[in-house]
PDB file of C-alpha atoms and ligand atoms in Angstrom:
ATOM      1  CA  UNK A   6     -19.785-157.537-106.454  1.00  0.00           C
ATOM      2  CA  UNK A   7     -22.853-158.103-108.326  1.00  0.00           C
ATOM      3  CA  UNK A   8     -22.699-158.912-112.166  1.00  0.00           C
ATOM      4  CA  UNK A   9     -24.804-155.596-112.806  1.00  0.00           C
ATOM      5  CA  UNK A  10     -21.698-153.735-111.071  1.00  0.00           C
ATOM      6  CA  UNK A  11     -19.043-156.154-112.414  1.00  0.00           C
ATOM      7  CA  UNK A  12     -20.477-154.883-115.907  1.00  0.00           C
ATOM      8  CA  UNK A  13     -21.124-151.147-114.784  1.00  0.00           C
ATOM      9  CA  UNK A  14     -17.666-151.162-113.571  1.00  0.00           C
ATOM     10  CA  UNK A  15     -15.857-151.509-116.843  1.00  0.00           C
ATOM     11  CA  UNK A  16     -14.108-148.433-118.558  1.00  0.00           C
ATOM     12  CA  UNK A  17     -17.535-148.564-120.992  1.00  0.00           C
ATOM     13  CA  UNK A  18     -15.706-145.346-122.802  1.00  0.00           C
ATOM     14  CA  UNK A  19     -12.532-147.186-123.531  1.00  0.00           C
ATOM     15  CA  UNK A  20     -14.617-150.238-124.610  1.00  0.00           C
ATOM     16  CA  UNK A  21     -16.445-148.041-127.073  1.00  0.00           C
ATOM     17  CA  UNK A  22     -13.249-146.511-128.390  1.00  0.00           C
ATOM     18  CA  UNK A  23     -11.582-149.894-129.085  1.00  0.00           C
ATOM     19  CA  UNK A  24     -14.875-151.424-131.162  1.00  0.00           C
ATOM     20  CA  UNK A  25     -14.918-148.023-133.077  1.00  0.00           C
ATOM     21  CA  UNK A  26     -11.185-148.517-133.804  1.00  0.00           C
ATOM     22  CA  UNK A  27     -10.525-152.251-134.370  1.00  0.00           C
ATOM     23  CA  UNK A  28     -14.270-154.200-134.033  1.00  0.00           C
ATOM     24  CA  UNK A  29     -13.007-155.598-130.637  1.00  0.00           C
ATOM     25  CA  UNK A  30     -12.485-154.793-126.685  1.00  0.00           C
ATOM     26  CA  UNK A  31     -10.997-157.126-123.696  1.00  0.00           C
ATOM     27  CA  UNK A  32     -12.601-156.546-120.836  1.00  0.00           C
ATOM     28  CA  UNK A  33     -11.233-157.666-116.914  1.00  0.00           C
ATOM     29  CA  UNK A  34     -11.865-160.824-115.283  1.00  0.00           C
ATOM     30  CA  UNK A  35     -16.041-161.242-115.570  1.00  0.00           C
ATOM     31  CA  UNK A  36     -16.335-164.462-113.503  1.00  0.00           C
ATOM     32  CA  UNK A  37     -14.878-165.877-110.349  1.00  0.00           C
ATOM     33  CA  UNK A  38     -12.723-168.737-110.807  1.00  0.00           C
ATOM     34  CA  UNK A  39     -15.020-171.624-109.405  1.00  0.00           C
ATOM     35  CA  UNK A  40     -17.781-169.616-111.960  1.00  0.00           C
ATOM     36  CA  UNK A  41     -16.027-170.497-114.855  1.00  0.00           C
ATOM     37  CA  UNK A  42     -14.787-174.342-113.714  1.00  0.00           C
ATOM     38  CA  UNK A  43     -18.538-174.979-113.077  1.00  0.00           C
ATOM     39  CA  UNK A  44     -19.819-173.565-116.541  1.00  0.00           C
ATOM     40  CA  UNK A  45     -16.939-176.070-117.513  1.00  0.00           C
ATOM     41  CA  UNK A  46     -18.117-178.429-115.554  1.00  0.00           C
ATOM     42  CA  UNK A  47     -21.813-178.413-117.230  1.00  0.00           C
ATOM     43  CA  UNK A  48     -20.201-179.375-120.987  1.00  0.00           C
ATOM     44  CA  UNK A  49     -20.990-183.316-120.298  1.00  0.00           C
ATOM     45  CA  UNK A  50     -24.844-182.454-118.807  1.00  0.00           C
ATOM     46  CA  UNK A  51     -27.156-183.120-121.687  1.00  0.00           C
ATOM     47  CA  UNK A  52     -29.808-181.664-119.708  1.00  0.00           C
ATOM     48  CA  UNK A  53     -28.607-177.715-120.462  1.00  0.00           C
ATOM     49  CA  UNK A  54     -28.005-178.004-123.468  1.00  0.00           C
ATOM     50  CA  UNK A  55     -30.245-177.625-126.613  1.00  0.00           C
ATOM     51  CA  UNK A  56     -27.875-178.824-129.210  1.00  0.00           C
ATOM     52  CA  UNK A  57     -24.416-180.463-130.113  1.00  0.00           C
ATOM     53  CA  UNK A  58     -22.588-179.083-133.006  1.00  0.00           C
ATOM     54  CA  UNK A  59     -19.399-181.454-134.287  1.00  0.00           C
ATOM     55  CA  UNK A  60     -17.372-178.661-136.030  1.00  0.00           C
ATOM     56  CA  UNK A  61     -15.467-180.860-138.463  1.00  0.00           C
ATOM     57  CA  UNK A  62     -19.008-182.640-139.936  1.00  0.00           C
ATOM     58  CA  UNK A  63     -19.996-179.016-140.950  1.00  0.00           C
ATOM     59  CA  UNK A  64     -16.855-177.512-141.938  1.00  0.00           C
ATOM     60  CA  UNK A  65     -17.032-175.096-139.428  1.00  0.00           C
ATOM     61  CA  UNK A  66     -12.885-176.344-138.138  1.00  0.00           C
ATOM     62  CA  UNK A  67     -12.254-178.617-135.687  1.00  0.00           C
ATOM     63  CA  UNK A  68     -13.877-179.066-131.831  1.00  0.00           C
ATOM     64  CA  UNK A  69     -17.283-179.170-130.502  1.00  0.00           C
ATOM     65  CA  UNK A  70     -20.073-176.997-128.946  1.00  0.00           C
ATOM     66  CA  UNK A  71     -23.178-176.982-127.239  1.00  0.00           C
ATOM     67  CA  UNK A  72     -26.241-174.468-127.423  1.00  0.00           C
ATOM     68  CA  UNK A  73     -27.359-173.733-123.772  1.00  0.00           C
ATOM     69  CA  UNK A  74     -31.177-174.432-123.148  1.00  0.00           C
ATOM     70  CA  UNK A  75     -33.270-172.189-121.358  1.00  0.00           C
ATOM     71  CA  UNK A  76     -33.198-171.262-118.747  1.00  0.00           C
ATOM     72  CA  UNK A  77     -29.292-170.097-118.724  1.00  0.00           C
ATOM     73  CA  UNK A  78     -26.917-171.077-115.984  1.00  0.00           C
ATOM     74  CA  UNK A  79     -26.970-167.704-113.789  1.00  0.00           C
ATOM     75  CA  UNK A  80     -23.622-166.736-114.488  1.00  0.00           C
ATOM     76  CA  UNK A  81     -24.475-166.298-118.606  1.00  0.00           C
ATOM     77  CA  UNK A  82     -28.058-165.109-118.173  1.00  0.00           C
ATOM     78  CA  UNK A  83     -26.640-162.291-115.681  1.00  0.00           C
ATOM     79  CA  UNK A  84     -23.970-161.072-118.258  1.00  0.00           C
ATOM     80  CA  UNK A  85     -26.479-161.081-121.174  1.00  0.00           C
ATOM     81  CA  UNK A  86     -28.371-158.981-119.196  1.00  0.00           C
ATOM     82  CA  UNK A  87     -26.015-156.724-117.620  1.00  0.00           C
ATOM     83  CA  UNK A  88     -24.223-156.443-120.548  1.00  0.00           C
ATOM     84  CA  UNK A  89     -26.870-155.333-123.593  1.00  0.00           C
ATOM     85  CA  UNK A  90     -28.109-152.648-122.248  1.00  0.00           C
ATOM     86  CA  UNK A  91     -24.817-150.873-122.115  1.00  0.00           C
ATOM     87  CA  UNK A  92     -24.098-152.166-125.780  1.00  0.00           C
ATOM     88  CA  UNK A  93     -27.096-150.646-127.198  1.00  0.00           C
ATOM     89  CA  UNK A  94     -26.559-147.426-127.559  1.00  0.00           C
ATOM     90  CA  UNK A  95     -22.954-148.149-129.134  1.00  0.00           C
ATOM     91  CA  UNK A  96     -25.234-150.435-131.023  1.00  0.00           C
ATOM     92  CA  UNK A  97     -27.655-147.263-131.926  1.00  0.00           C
ATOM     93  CA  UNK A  98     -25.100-145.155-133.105  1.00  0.00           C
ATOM     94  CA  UNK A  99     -23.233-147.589-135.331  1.00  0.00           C
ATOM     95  CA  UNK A 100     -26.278-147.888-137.466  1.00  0.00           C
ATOM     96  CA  UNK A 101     -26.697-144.092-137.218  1.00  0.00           C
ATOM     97  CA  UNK A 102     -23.354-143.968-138.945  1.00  0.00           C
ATOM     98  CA  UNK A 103     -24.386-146.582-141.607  1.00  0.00           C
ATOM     99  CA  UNK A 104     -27.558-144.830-142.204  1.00  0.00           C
ATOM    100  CA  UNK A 105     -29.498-148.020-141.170  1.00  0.00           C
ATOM    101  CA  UNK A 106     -32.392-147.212-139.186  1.00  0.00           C
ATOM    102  CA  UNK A 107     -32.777-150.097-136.663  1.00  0.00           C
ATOM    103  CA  UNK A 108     -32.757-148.798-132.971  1.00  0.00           C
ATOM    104  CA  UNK A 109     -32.094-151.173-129.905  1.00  0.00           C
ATOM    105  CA  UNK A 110     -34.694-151.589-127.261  1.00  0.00           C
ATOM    106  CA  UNK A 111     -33.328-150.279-123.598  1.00  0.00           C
ATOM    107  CA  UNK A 112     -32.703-153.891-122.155  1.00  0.00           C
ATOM    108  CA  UNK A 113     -32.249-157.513-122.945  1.00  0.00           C
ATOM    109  CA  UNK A 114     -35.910-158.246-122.346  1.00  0.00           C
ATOM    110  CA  UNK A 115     -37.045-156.110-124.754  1.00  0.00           C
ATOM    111  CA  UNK A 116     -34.882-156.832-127.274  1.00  0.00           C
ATOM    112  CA  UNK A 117     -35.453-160.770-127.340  1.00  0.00           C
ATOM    113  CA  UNK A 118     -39.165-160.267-127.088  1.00  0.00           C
ATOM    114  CA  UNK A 119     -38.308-158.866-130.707  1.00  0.00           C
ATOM    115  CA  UNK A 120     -36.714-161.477-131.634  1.00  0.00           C
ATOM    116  CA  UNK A 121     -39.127-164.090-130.255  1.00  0.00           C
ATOM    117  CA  UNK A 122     -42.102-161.947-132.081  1.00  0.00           C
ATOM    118  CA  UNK A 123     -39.661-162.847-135.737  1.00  0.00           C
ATOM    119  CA  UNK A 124     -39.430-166.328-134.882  1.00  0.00           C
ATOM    120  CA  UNK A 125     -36.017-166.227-133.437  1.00  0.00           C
ATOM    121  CA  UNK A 126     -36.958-168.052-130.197  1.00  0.00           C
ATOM    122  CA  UNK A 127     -33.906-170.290-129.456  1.00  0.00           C
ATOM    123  CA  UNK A 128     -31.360-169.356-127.054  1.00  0.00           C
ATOM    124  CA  UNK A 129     -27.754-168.461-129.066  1.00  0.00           C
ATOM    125  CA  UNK A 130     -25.299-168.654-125.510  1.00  0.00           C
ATOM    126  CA  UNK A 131     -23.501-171.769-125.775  1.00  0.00           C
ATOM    127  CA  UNK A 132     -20.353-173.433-124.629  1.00  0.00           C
ATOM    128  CA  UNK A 133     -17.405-174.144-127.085  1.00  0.00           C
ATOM    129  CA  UNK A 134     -14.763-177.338-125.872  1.00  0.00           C
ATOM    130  CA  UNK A 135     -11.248-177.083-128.057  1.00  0.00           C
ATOM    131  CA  UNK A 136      -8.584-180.199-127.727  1.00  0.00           C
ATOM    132  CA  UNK A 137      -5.053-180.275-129.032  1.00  0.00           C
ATOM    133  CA  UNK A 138      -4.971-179.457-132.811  1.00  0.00           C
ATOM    134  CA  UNK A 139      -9.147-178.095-132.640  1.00  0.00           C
ATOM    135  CA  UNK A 140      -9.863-174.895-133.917  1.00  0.00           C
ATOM    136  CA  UNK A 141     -12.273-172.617-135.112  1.00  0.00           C
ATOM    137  CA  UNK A 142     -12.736-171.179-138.572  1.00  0.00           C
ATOM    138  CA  UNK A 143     -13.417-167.425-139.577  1.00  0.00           C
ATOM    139  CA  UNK A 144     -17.479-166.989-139.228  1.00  0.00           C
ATOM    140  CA  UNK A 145     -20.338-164.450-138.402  1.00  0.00           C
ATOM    141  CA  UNK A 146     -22.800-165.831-136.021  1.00  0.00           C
ATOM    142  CA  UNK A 147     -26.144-165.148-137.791  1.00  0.00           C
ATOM    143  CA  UNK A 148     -29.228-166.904-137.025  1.00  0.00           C
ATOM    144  CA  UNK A 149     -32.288-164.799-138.838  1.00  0.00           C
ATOM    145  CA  UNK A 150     -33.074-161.569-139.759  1.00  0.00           C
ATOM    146  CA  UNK A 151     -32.429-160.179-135.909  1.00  0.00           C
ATOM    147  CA  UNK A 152     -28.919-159.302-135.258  1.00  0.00           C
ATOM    148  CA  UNK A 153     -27.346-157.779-132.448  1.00  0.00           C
ATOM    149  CA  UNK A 154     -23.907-156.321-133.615  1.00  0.00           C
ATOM    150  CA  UNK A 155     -22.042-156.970-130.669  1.00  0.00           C
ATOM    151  CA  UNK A 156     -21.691-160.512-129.003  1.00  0.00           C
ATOM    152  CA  UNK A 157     -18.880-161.799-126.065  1.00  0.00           C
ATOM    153  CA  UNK A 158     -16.880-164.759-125.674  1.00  0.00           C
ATOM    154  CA  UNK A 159     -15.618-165.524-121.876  1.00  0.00           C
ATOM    155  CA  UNK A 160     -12.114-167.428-121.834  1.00  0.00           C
ATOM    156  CA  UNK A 161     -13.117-170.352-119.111  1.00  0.00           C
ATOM    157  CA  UNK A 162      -9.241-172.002-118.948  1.00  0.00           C
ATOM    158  CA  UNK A 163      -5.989-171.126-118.328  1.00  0.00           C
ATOM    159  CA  UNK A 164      -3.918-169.838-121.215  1.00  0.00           C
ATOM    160  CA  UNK A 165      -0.266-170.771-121.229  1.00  0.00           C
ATOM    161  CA  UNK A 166      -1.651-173.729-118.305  1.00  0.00           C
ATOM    162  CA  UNK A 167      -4.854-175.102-119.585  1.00  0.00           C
ATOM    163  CA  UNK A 168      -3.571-174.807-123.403  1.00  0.00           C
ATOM    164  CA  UNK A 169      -1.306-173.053-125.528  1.00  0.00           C
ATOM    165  CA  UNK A 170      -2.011-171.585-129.109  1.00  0.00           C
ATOM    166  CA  UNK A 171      -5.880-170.920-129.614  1.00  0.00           C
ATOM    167  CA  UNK A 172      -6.127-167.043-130.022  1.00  0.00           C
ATOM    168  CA  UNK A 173      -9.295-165.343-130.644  1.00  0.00           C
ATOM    169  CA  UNK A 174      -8.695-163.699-133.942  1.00  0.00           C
ATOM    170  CA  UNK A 175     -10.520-161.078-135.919  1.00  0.00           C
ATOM    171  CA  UNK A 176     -10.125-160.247-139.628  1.00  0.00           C
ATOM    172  CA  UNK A 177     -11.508-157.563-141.055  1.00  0.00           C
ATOM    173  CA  UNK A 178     -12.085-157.322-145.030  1.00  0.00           C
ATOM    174  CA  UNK A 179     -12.181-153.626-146.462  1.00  0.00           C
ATOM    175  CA  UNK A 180     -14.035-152.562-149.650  1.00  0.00           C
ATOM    176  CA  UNK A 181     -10.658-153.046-152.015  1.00  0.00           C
ATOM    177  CA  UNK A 182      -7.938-153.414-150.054  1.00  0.00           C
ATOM    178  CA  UNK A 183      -6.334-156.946-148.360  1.00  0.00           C
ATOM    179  CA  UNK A 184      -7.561-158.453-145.363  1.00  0.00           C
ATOM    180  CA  UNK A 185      -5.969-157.360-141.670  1.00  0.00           C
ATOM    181  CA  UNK A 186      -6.240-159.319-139.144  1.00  0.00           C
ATOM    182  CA  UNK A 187      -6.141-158.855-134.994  1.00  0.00           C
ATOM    183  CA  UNK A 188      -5.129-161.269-132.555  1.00  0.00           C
ATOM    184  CA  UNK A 189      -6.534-160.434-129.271  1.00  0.00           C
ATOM    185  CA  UNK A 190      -4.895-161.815-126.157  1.00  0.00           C
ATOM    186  CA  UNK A 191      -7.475-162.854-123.428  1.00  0.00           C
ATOM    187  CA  UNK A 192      -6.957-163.450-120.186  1.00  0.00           C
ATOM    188  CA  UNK A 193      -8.702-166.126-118.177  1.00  0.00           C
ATOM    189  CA  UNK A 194     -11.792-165.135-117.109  1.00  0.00           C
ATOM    190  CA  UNK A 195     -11.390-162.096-119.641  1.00  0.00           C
ATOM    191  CA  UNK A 196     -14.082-161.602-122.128  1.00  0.00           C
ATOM    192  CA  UNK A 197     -13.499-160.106-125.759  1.00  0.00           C
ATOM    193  CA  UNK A 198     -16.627-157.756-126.861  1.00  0.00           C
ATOM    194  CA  UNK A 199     -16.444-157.480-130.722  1.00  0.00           C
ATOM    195  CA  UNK A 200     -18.898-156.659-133.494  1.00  0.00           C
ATOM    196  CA  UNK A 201     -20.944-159.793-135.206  1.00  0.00           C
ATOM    197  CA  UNK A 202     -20.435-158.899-138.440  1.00  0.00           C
ATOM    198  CA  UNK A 203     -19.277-155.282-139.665  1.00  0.00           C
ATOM    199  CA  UNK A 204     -18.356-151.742-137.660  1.00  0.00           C
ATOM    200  CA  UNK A 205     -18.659-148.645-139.333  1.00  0.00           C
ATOM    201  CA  UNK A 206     -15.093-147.327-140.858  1.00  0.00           C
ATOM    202  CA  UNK A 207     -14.534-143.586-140.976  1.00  0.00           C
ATOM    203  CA  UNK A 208     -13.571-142.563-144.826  1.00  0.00           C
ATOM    204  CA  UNK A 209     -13.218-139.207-146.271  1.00  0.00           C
ATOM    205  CA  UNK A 210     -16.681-139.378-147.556  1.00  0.00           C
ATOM    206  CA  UNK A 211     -18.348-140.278-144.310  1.00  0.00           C
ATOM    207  CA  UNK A 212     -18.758-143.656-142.887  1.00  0.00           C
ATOM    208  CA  UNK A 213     -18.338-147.144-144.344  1.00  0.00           C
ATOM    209  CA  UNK A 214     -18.964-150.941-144.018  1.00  0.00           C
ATOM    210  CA  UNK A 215     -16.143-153.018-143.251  1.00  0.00           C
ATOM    211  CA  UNK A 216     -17.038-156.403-142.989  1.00  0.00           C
ATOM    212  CA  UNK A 217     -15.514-158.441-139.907  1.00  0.00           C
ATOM    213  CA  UNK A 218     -15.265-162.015-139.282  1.00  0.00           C
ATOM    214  CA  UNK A 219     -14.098-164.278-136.248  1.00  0.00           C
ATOM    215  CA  UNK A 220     -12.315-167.455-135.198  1.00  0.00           C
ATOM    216  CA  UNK A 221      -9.755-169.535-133.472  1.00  0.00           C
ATOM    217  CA  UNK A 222      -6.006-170.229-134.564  1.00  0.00           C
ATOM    218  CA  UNK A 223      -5.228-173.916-133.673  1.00  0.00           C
ATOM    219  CA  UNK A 224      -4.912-175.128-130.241  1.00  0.00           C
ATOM    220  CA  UNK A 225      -1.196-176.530-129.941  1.00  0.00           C
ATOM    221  CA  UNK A 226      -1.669-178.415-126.696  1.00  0.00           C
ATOM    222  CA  UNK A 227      -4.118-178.741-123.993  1.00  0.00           C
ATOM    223  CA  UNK A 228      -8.010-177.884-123.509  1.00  0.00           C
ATOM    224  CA  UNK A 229      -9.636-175.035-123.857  1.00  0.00           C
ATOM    225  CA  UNK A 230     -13.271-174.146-122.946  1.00  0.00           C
ATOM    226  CA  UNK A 231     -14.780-170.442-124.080  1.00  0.00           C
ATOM    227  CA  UNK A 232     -18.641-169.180-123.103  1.00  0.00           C
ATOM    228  CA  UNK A 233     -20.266-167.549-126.017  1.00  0.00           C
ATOM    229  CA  UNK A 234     -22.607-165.056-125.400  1.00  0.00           C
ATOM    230  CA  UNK A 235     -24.601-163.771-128.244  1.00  0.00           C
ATOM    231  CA  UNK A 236     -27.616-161.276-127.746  1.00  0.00           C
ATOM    232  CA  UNK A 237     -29.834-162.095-131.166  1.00  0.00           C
ATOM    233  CA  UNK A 238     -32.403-165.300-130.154  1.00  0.00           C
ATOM    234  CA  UNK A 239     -32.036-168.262-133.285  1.00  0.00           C
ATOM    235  CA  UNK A 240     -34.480-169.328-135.609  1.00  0.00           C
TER     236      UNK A 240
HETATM  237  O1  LIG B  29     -13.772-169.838-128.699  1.00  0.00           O
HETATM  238  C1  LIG B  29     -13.677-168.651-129.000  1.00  0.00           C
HETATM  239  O2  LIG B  29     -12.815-167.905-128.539  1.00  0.00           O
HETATM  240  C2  LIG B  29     -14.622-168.042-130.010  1.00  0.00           C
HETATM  241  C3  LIG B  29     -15.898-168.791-130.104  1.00  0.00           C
HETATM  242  C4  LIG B  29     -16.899-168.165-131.032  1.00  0.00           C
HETATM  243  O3  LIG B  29     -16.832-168.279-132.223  1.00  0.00           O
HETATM  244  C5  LIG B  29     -17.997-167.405-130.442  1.00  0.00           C
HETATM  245  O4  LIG B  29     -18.062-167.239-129.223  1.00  0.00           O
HETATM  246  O5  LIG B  29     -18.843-166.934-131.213  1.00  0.00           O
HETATM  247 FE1  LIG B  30     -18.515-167.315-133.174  1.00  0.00          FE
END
């Protein structure tokens, strides 16, 4: 199966119900095993990687990450691709709802040739490495003016084998009312869609803004490697 199809295949009506509902959607398994051990297998190569980020120095929790250089290992440039183009018009209509009036070019292309032309020109996929007691603090991935409101994360080890504990969570902060949060169980392989930093809320005066932020609880044992895959280009 070809990524295109891999994508295409997904229940693309279910995934748009669940980020209407809750901000997030799993999806099935997007990568073949020996996919995800080799993307694995890349953390170590300086060579493909634009940039190290030590969580702890910026208070960002506790881990590391790496910023993939162009060009992106096939596997993430495929399911960038594959993926935006069925994500903007979910994208399209979510701003409809929030009376914003930024529309989505058709593909990927398109849309980073956007960004490029606003100075966001650095590639935003990257590779995220969690050890026993690491995790990742609630954040929205912003890097300019450009934002994509959807972004992916692909779960490259083995829960309950690889690691224990590190769940992708997902709070969500209403206009007046306490923070909820959702837990979302991945698979390996799996990928969690989920919006980058709001989804529109249906209220009895039309829609609303509620603000969304995510992160990792604490890894009790083991490693545990995610890809990141986020649309917007940085500054
Ligand atoms: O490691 C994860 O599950 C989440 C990483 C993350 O913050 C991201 O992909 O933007
Ligand atoms: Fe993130």
């Amino acid at each position: 199966m070809t990524r295109a199809t891999a994508i295409d295949a997904l229940d693309w009506t279910a995934i748009a119900r669940d980020l209407e509902e809750t901000g997030v959607a799993v999806t099935g398994p997007l990568l073949a095993e020996a996919e995800a051990r080799d993307l694995v297998a890349l953390y170590p190569d300086k060579d493909r990687f634009r940039n190290r980020v030590v969580m702890e120095r910026h208070g960002y929790g506790r881990g590391e990450y790496k910023y993939f250089a162009y060009p992106l290992p096939p596997p993430v440039a495929a399911l960038r691709q594959a993926a935006y183009p069925r994500l903007a018009p979910i994208a399209d209509l979510w701003n409809e709802r929030l009376r914003d009036a930024r529309r989505y070019p058709a593909t990927l292309d398109g849309y980073l040739a956007e960004c490029h032309a606003a100075g966001q020109v650095k590639p935003t996929p990257l590779l995220l490495k969690y050890g026993p007691d690491d995790f990742n603090c609630l954040h929205q991935d912003l890097y300019g003016d450009m934002v994509f409101p959807f972004q992916m994360v692909l779960l490259l080890s083995r829960p309950g084998v690889d690691f224990t504990g590190g769940e992708f969570t997902l709070v969500e902060q209403r206009p007046r009312v306490q923070s909820r949060a959702e837990v979302v169980p991945l698979g390996h392989l799996q990928a969690a869609i989920f919006a980058v930093r709001h989804r529109p809320a249906r209220g009895t005066r039309g829609f609303h803004r509620v603000n969304l932020r995510h992160g990792v609880s604490r890894v009790r044992s083991g490693e545990r490697f995610t890809a990141g895959i986020i649309f917007h280009d940085a500054r």
